[in-house]
PDB file of C-alpha atoms in Angstrom:
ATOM      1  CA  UNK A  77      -7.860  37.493  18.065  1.00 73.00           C
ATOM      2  CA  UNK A  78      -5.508  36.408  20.480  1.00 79.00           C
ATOM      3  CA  UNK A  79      -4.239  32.771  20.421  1.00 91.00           C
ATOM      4  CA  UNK A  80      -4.567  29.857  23.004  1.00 94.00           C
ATOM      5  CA  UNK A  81      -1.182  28.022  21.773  1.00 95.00           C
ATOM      6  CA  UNK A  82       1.767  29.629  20.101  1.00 95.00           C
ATOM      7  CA  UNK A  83       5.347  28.257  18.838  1.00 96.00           C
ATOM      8  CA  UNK A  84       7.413  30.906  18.099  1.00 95.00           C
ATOM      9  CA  UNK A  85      11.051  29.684  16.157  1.00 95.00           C
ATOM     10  CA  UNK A  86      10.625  26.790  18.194  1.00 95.00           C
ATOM     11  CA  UNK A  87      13.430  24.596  17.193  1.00 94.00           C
ATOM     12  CA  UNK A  88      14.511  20.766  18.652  1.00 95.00           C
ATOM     13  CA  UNK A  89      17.022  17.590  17.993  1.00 93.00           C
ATOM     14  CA  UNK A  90      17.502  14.711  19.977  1.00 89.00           C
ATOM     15  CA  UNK A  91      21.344  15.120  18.611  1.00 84.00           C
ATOM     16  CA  UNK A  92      23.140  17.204  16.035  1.00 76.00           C
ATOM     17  CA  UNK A  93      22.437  14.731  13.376  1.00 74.00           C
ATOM     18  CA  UNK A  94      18.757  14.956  13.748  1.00 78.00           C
ATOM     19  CA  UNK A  95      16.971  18.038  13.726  1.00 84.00           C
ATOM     20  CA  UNK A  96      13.192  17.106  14.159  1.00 93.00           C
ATOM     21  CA  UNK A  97      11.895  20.788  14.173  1.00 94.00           C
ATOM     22  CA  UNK A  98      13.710  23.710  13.054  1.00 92.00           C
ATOM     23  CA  UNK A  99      12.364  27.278  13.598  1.00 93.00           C
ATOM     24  CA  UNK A 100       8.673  26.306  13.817  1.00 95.00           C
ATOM     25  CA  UNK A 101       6.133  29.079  14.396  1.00 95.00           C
ATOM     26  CA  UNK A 102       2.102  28.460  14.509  1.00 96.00           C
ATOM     27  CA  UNK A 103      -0.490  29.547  16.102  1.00 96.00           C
ATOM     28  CA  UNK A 104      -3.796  28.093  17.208  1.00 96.00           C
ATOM     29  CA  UNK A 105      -7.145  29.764  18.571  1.00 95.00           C
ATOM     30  CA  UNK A 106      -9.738  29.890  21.205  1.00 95.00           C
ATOM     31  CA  UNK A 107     -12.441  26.960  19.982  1.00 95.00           C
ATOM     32  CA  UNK A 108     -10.547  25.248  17.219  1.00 96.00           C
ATOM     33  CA  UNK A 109     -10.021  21.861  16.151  1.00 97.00           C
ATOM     34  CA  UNK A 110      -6.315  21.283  14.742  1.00 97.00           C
ATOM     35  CA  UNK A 111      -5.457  18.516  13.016  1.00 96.00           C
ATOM     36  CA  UNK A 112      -1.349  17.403  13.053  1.00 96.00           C
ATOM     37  CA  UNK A 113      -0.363  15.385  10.011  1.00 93.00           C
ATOM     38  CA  UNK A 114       2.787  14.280   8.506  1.00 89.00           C
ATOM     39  CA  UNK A 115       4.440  11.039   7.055  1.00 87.00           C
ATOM     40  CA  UNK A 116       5.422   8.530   9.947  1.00 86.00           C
ATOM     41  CA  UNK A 117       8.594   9.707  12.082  1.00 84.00           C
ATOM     42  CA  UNK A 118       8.671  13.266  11.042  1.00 89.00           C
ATOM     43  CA  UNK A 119       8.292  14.525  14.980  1.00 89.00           C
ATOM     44  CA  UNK A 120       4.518  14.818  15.259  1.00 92.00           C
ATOM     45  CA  UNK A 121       5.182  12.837  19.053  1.00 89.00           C
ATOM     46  CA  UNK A 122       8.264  15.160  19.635  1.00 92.00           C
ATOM     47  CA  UNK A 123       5.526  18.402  19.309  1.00 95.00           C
ATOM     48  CA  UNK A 124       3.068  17.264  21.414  1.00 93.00           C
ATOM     49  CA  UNK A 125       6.296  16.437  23.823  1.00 93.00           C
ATOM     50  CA  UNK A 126       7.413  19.970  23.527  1.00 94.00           C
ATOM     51  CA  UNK A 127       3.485  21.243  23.899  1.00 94.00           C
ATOM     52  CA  UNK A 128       3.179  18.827  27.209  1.00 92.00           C
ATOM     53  CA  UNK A 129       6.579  19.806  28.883  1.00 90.00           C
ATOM     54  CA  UNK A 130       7.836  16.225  28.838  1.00 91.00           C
ATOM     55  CA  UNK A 131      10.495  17.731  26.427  1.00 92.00           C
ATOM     56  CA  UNK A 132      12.606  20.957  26.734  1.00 92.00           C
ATOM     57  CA  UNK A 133      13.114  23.296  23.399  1.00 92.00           C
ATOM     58  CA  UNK A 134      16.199  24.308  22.133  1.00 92.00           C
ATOM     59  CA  UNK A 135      15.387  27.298  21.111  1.00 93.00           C
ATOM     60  CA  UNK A 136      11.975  29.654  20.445  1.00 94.00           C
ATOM     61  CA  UNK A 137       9.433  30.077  22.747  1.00 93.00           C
ATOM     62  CA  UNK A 138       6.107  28.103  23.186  1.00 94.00           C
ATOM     63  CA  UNK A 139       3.048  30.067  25.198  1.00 93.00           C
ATOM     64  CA  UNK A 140      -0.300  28.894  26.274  1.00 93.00           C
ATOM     65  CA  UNK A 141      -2.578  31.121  26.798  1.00 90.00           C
ATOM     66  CA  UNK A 142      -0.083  34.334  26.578  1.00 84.00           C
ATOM     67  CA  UNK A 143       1.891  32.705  29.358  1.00 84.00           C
ATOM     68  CA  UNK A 144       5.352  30.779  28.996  1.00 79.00           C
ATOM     69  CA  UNK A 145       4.498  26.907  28.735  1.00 64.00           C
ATOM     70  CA  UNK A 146       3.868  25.136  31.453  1.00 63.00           C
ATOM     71  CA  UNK A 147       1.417  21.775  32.361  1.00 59.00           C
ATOM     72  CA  UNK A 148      -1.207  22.608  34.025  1.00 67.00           C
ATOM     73  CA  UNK A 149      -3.898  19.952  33.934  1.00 63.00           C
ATOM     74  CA  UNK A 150      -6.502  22.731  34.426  1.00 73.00           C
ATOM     75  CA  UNK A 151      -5.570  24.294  31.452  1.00 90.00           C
ATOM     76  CA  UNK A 152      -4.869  21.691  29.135  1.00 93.00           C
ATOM     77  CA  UNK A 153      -5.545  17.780  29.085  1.00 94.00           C
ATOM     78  CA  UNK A 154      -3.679  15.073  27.508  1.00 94.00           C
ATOM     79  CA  UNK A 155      -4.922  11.231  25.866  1.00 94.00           C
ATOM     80  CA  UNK A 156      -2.302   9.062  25.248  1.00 91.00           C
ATOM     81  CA  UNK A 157      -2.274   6.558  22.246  1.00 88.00           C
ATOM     82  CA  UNK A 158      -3.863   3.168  22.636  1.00 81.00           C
ATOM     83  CA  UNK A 159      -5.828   4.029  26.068  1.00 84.00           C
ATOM     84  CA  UNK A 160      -7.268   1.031  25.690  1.00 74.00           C
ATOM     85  CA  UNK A 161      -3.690  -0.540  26.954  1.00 74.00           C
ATOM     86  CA  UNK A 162      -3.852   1.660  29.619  1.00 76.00           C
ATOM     87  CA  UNK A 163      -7.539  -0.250  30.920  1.00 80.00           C
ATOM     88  CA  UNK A 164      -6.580  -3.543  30.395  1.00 77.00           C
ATOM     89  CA  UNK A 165      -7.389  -5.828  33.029  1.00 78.00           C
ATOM     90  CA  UNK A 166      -8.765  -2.203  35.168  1.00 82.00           C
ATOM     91  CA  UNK A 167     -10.728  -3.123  37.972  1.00 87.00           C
ATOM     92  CA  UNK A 168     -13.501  -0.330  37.671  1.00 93.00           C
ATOM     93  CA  UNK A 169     -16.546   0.638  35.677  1.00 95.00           C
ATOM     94  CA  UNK A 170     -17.055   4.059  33.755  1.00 96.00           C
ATOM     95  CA  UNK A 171     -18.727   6.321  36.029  1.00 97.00           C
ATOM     96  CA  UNK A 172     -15.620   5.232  38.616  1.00 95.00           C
ATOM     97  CA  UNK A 173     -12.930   5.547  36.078  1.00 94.00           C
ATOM     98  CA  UNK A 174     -14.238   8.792  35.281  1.00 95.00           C
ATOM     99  CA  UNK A 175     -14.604   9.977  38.612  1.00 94.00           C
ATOM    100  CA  UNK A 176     -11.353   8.491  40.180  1.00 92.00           C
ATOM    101  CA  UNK A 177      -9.202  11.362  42.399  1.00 89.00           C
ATOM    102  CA  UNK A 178     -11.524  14.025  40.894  1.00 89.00           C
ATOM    103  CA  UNK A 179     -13.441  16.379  43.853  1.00 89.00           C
ATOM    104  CA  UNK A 180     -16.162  16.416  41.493  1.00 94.00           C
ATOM    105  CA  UNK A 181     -19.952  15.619  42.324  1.00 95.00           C
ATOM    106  CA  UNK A 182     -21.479  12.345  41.506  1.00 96.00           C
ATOM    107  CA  UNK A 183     -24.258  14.676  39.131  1.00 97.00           C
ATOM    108  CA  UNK A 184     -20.749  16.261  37.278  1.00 97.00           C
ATOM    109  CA  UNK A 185     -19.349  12.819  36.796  1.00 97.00           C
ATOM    110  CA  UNK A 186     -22.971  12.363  35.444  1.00 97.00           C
ATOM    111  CA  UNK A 187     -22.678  14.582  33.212  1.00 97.00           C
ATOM    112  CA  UNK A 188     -19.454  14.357  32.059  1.00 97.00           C
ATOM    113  CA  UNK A 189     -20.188  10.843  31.129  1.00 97.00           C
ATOM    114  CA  UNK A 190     -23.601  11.970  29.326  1.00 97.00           C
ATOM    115  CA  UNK A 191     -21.275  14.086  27.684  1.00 95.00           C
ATOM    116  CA  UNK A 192     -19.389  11.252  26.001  1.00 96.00           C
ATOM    117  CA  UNK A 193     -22.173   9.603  25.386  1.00 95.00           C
ATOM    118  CA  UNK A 194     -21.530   6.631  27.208  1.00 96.00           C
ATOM    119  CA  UNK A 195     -24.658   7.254  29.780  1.00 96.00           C
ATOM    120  CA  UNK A 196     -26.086   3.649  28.671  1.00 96.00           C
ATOM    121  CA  UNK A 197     -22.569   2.010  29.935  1.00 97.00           C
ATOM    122  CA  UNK A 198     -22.000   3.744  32.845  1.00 97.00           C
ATOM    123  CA  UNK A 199     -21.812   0.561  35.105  1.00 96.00           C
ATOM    124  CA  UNK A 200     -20.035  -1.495  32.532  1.00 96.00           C
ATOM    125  CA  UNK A 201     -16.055  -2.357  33.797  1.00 94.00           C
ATOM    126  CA  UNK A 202     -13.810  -0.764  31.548  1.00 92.00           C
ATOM    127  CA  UNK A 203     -12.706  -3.993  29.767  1.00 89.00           C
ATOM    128  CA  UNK A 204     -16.540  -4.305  28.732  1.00 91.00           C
ATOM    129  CA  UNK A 205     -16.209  -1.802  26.432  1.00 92.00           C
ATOM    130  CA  UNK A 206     -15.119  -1.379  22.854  1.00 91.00           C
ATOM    131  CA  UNK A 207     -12.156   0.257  21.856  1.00 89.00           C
ATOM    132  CA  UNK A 208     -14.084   3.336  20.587  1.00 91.00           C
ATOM    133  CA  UNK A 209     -15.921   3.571  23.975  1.00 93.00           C
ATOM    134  CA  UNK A 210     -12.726   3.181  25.967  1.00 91.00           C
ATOM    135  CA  UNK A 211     -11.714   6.044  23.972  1.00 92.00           C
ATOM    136  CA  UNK A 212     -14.334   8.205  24.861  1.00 94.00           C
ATOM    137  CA  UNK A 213     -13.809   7.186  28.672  1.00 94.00           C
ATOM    138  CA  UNK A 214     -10.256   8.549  28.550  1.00 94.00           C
ATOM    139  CA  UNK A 215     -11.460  11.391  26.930  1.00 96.00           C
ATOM    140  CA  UNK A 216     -14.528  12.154  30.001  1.00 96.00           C
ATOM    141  CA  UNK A 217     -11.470  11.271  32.206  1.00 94.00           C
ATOM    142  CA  UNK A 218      -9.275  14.259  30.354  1.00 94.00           C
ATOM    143  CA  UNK A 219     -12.063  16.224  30.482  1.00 95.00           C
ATOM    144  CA  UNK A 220     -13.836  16.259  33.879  1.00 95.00           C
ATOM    145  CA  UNK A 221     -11.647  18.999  35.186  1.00 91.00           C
ATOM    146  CA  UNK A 222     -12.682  21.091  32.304  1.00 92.00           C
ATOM    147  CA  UNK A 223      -9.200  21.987  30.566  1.00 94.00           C
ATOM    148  CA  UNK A 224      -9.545  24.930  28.022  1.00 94.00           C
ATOM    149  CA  UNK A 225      -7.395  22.808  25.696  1.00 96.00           C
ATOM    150  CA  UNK A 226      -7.235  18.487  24.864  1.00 97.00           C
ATOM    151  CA  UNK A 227      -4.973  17.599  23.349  1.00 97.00           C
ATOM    152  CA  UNK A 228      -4.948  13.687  21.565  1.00 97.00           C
ATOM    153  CA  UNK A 229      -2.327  11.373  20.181  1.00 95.00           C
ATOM    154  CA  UNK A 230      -3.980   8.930  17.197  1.00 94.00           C
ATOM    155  CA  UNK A 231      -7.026   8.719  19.356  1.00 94.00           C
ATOM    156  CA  UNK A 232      -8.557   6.709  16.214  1.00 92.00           C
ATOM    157  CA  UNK A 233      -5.454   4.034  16.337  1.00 88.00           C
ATOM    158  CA  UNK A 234      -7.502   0.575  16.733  1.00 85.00           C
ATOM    159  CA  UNK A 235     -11.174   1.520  16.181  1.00 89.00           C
ATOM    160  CA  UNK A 236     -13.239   0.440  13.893  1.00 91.00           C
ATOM    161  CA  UNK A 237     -14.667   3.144  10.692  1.00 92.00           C
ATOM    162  CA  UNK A 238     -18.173   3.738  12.886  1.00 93.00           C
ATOM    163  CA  UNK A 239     -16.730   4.543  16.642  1.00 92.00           C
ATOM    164  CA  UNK A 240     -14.004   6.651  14.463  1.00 94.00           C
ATOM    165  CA  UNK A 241     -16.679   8.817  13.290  1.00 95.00           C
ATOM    166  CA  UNK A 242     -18.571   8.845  16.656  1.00 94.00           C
ATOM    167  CA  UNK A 243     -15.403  10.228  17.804  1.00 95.00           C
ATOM    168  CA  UNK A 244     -14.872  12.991  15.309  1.00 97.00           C
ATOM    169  CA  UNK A 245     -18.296  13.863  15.773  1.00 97.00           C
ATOM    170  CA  UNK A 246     -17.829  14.861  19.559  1.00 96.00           C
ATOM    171  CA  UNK A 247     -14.484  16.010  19.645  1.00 97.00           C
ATOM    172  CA  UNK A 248     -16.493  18.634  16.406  1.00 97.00           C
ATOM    173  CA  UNK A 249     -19.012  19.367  19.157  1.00 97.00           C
ATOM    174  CA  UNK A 250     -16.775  19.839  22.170  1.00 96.00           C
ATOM    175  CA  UNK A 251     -14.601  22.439  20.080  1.00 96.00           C
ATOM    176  CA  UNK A 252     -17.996  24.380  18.938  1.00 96.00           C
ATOM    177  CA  UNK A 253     -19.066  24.420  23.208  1.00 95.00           C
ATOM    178  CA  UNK A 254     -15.456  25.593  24.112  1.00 94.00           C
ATOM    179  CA  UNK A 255     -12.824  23.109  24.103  1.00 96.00           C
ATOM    180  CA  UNK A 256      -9.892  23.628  21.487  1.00 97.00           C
ATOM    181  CA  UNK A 257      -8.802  20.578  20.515  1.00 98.00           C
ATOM    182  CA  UNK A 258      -5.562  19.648  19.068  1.00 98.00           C
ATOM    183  CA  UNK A 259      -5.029  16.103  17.451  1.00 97.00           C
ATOM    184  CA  UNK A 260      -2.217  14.304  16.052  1.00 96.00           C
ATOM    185  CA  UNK A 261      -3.517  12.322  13.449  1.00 94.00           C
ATOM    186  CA  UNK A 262      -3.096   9.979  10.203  1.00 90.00           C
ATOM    187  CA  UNK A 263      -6.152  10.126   9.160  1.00 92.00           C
ATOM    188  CA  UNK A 264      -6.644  13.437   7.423  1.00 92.00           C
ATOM    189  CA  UNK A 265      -9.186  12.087   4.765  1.00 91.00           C
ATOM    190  CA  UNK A 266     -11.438  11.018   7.713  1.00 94.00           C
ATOM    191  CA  UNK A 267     -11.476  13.966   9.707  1.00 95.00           C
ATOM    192  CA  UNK A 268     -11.043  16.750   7.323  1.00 94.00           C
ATOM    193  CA  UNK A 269     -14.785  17.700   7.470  1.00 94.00           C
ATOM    194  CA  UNK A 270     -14.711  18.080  11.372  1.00 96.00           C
ATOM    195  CA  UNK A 271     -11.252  19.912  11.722  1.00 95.00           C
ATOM    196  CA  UNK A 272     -11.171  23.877  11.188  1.00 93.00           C
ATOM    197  CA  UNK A 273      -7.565  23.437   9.716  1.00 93.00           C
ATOM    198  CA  UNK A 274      -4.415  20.902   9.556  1.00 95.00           C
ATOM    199  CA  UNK A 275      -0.805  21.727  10.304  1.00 95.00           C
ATOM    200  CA  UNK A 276       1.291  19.849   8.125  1.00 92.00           C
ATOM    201  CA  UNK A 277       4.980  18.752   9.398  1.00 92.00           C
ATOM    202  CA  UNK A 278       7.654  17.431   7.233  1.00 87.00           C
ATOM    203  CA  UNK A 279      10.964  17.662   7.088  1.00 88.00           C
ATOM    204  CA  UNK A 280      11.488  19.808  10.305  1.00 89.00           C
ATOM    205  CA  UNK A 281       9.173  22.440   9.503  1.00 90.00           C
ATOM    206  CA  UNK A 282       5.335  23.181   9.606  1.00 92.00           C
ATOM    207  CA  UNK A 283       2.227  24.763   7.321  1.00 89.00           C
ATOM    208  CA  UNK A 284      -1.034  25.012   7.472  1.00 90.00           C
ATOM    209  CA  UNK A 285      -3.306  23.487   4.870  1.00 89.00           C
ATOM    210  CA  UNK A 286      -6.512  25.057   4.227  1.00 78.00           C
ATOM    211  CA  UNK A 287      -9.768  23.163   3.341  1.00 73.00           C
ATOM    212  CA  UNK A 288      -8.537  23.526  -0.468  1.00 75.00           C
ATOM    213  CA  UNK A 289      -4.902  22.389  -0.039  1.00 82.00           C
ATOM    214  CA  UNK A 290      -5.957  19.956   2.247  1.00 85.00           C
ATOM    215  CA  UNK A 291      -7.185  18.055  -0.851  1.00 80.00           C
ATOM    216  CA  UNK A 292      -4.538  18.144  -2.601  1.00 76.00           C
ATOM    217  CA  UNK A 293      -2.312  16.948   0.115  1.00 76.00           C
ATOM    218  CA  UNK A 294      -4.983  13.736  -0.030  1.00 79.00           C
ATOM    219  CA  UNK A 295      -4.368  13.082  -3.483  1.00 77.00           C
ATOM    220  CA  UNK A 296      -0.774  13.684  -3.289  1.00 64.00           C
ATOM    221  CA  UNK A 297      -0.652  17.220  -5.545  1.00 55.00           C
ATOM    222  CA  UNK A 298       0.028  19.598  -2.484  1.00 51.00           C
ATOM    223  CA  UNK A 299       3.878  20.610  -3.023  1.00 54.00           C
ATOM    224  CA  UNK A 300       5.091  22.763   0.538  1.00 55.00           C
ATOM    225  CA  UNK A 301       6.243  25.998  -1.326  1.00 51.00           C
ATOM    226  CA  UNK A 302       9.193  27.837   0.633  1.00 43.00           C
ATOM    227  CA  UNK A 303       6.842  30.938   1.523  1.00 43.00           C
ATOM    228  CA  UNK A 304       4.216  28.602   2.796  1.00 46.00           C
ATOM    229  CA  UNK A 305       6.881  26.794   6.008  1.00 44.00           C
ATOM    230  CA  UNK A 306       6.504  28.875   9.497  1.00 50.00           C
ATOM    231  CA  UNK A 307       3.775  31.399   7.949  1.00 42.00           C
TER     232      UNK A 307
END
């Protein structure tokens, strides 16, 4: 199986004192959801920054797709953390938001928003709206152009337990109809049963936890054996 995203000895420091990744290889495939986890200021950001282009690698190379990185918003679609900043005080209601500088048709934008399932709010302004539902706007918005890959920062960061689960729920069912989906997250306890697999990063390197090890990072037993780093 070929994959969709690959780091290959990708390696990256903002100066010599601080190495944030350091020969980091993964891969991930066609359809899956990937969970990114690690301890606060470990370079989760900085990966999705090298993934996005906003950042340049030092060394290694990063494909998507088979081809050298690039962004392409066809190909791969990006939400931000707290989108609901992003809507505050927004003049517009969903099905405009959604459609904004899109050559979509009104039915797609329809759809898209059916999708989400937000159909019931679809002529509710933007600042109507909880901060799960804004969520799930931003994530229509990301997804009306229909990207082969979304990517997501914290998307749960300010929602309450029920919209976070709402939102786990579709970004489960988006991966199953053809989206791969790759999160950065905290919350590995509350997504763990939605995710195909997690890739762990601490101290400048990566591994993948499996559905066992996953548990034992949760109760704080998983110790990252040498073999395990850039499998």
């Amino acid at each position: 199986m070929n994959s969709i995203i690959e780091f290959k000895n990708v390696s990256f420091a903002y100066d010599k004192h601080n190495k944030v990744l350091h020969k980091v290889n993964f891969k991930i495939y066609e359809n899956e959801f990937v969970a990114i986890t690690g301890p606060n200021g470990c370079g989760k950001s900085t990966l999705l920054k090298l993934l996005l282009n906003q950042l340049k690698k030092e060394t290694g190379s990063i494909t998507i797709m088979e081809q050298e990185q690039h962004y392409n918003y066809q190909v791969m679609a990006y939400v931000p953390q707290n989108v609901g900043l992003l809507f505050q005080n927004f003049p517009a209601n969903v099905y405009e938001v959604v459609g904004m500088n899109t050559k979509k048709t009104k039915q797609q934008v329809i759809e898209m928003i059916k999708t989400v399932g937000l159909e019931k709010q679809i002529k509710h302004r933007i600042t109507q709206l909880s901060g799960g539902q804004m969520q799930r706007v931003a994530i229509a918005k990301a997804l009306i152009n229909q990207p082969k890959i979304l990517v997501l920062d914290e998307p749960t960061t300010g929602i309450d337990k029920e919209s976070m689960v709402l939102l786990y729920e579709l970004l489960h069912q988006l991966s199953k109809n053809g989206t791969t989906i790759v999160m950065v997250t905290h919350d590995l306890a509350g997504c763990k049963n939605y995710i195909t697999k997690a890739l762990c990063l601490e101290d400048a390197h990566i591994c993948e936890l499996t559905k066992e090890t996953i548990e034992d990072e949760l109760l704080h037993k998983h110790r990252h054996q040498v073999e395990e780093w850039n499998y």
